[in-house]
CSV table of C-alpha atoms in Angstrom, one decimal:
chain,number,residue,atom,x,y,z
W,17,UNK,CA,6.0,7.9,-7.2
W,18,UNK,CA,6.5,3.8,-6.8
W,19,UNK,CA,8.2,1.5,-4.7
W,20,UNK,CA,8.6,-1.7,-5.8
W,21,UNK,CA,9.1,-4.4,-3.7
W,22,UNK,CA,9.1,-8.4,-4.0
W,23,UNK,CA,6.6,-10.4,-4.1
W,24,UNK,CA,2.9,-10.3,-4.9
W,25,UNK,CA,2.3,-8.5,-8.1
W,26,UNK,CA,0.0,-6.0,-6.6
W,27,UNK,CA,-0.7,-2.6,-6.4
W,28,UNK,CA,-1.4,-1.3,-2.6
W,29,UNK,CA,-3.6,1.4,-2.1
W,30,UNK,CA,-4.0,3.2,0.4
W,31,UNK,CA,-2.4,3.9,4.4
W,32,UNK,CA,-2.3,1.6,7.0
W,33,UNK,CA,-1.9,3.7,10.2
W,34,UNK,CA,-1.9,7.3,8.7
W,35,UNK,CA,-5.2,9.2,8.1
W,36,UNK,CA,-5.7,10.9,4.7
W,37,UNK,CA,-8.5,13.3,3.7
W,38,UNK,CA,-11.4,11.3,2.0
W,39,UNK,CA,-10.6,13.3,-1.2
W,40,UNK,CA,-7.2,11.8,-1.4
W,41,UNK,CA,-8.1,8.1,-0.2
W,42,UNK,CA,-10.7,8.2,-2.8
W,43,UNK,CA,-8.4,9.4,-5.7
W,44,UNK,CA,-5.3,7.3,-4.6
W,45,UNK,CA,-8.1,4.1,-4.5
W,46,UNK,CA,-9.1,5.0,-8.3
W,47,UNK,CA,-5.8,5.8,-9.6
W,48,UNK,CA,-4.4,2.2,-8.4
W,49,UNK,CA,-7.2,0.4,-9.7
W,50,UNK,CA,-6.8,2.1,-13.0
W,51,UNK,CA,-2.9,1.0,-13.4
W,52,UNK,CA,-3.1,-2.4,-12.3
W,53,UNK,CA,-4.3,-3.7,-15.1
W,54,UNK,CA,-1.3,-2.0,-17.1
W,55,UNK,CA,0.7,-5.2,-15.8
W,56,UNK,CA,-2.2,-7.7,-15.1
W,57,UNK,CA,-1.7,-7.1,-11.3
W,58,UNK,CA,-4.3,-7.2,-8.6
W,59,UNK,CA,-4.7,-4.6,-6.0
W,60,UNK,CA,-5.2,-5.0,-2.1
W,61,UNK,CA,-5.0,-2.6,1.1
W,62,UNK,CA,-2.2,-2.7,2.7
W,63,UNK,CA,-1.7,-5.7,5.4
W,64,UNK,CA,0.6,-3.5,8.4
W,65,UNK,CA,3.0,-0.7,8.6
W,66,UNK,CA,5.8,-0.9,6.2
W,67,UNK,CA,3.3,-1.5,3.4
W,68,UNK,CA,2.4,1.1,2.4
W,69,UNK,CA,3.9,4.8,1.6
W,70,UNK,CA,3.3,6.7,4.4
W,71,UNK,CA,6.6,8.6,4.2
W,72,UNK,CA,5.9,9.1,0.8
W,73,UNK,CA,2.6,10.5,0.6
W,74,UNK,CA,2.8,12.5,3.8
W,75,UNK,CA,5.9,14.4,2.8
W,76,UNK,CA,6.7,14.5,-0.9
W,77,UNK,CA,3.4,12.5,-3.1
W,78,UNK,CA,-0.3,12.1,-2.7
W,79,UNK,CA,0.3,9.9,-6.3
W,80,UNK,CA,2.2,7.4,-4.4
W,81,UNK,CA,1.9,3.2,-4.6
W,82,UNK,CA,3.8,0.4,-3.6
W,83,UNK,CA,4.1,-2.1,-6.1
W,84,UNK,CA,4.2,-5.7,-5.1
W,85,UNK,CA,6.4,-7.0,-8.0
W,86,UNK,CA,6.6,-10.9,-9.6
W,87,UNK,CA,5.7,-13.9,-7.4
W,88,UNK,CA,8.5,-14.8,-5.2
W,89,UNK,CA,11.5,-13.0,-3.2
W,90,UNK,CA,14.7,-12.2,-5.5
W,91,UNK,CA,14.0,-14.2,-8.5
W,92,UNK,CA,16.0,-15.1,-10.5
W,93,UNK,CA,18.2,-12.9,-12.4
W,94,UNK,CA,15.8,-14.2,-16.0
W,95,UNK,CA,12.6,-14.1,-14.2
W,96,UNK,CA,12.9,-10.3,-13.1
W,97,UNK,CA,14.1,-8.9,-16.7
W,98,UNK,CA,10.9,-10.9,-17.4
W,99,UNK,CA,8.8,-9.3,-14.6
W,100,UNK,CA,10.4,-5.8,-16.0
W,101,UNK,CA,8.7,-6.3,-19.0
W,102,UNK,CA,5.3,-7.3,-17.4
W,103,UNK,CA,5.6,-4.0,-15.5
W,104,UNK,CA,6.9,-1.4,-17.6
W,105,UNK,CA,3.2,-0.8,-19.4
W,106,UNK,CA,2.5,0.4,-15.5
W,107,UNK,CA,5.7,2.4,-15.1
W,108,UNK,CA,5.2,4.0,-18.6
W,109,UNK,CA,1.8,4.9,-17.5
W,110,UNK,CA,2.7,6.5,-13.9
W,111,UNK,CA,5.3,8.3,-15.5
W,112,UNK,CA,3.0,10.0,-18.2
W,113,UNK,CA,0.3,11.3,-15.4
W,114,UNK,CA,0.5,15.2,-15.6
W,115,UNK,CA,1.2,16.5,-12.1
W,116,UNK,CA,-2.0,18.4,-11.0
W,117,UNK,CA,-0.5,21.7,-9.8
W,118,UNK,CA,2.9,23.4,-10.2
W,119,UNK,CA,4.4,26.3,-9.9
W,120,UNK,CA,6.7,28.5,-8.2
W,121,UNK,CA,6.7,31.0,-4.8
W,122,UNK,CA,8.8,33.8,-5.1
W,123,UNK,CA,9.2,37.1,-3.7
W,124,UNK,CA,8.6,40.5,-5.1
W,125,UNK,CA,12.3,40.4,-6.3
W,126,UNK,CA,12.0,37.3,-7.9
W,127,UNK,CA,13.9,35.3,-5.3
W,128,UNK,CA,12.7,31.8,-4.6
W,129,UNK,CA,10.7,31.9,-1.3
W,130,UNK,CA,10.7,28.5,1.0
W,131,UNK,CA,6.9,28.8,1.5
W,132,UNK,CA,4.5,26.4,3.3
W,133,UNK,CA,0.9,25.1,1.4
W,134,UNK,CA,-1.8,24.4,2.2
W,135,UNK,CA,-5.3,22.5,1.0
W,136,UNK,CA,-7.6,23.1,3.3
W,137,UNK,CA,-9.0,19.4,4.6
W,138,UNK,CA,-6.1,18.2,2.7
W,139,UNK,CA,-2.6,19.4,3.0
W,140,UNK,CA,-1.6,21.5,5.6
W,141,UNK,CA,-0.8,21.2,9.3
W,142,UNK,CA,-4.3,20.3,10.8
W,143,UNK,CA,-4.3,17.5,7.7
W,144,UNK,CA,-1.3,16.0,9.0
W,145,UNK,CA,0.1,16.1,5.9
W,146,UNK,CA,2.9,18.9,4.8
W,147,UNK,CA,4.1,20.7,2.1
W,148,UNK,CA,6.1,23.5,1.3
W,149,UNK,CA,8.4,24.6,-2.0
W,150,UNK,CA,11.9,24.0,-2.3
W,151,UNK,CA,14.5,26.2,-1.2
W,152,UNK,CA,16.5,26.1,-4.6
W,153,UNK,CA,13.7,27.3,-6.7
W,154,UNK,CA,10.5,28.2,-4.9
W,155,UNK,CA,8.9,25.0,-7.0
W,156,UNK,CA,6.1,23.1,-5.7
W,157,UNK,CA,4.0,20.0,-6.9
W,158,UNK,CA,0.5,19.1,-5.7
W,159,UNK,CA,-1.2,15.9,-6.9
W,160,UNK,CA,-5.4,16.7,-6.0
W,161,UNK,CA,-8.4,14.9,-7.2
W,162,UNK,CA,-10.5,16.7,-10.0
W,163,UNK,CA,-12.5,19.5,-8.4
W,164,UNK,CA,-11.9,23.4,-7.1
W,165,UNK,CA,-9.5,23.7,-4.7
W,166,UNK,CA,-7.8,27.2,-2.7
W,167,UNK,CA,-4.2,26.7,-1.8
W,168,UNK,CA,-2.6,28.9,0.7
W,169,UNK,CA,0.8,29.9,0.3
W,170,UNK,CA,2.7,31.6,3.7
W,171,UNK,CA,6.0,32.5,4.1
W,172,UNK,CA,7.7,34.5,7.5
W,173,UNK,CA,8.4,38.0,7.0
W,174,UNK,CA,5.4,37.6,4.0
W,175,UNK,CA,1.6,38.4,3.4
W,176,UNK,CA,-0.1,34.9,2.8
W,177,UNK,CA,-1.9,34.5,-0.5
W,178,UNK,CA,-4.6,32.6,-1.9
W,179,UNK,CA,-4.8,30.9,-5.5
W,180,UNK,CA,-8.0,29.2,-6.5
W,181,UNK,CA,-7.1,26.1,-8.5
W,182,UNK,CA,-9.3,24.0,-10.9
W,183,UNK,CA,-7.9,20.8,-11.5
W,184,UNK,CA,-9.1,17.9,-14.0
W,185,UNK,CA,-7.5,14.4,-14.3
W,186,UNK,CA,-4.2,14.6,-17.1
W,187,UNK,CA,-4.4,18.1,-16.7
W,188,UNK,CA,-1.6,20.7,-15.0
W,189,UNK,CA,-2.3,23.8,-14.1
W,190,UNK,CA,0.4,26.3,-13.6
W,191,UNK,CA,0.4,28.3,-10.3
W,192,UNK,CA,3.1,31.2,-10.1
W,193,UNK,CA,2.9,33.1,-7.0
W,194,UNK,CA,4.6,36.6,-5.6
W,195,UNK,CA,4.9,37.2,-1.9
W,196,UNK,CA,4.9,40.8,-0.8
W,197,UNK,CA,7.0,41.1,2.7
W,198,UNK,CA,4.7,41.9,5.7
W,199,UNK,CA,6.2,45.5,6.3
């Protein structure tokens, strides 16, 4: 996910104010420096609050960025189709990263289950940072690091389960999952 603002033509990594687990700093920190160049910009840390994507990353995307875009504040309307250009290399590139894990939660009927996740160290309650599927379709989306990971799925009124997840860089691994109720 990226937010583009104006100006600066950098990439931010990172969060000002918000803890992240070292696993996640470390792979958001790589995965800025490897798209910058995709539109010749720098990168930096963020400065203060309100630069970075705190929102973002805590409740939706770990693969989240603010993009500083061009070099001054509203350009002109021929100087941003221009800056478009510079920046769609980047755009094409973020758009192209596979999603680490997906899949579904759903219950012994096939019913989409709202169901909360967790990493341990990572995602989770105690990491600060939540995430649960969606109430339409049980779908959920988990951007991790390369390396073995066990996500816990709960739901009330459900036994938890536990899925042990491999995940290497451009890869996706599928992770469908069936809650049995607690009865």
């Amino acid at each position: 996910m990226l937010t583009l603002h104006s100006s600066g033509r950098e990439v931010l990594l990172g969060l000002q104010c918000e803890p992240r687990a070292d696993e996640i700093e470390i792979f958001n920190d790589i995965e800025g420096r490897r798209l910058a160049p995709f539109a010749d910009y720098d990168v930096r840390k963020p400065g203060n609050d309100g630069e970075h994507e705190q929102w973002t990353m805590k409740y939706i995307s770990t693969y989240a960025f603010l993009v500083e875009t061009a070099t001054q504040f509203q350009p002109p309307f021929a100087a941003a189709l221009k800056e478009i250009e510079r920046l769609f290399p980047l755009l094409r590139e973020v758009l192209e990263v596979p999603i680490s894990v997906t899949g579904h939660v759903r219950d012994a009927s096939g019913n989409p289950l709202v169901s909360d996740l967790e990493v341990p160290g990572i995602y989770g309650l105690n990491a600060g940072f939540d995430r649960r599927t969606d109430a339409r379709f049980g779908l959920f989306h988990l951007w991790l690091p390369d390396g073995e990971y066990e996500v816990i799925f709960a739901a009330p009124g459900f036994i938890s389960a536990t899925e042990t997840v491999t995940v290497r860089f451009g890869q996706n691994v599928n992770v469908d999952v069936v809650l049995q109720t607690d009865d």
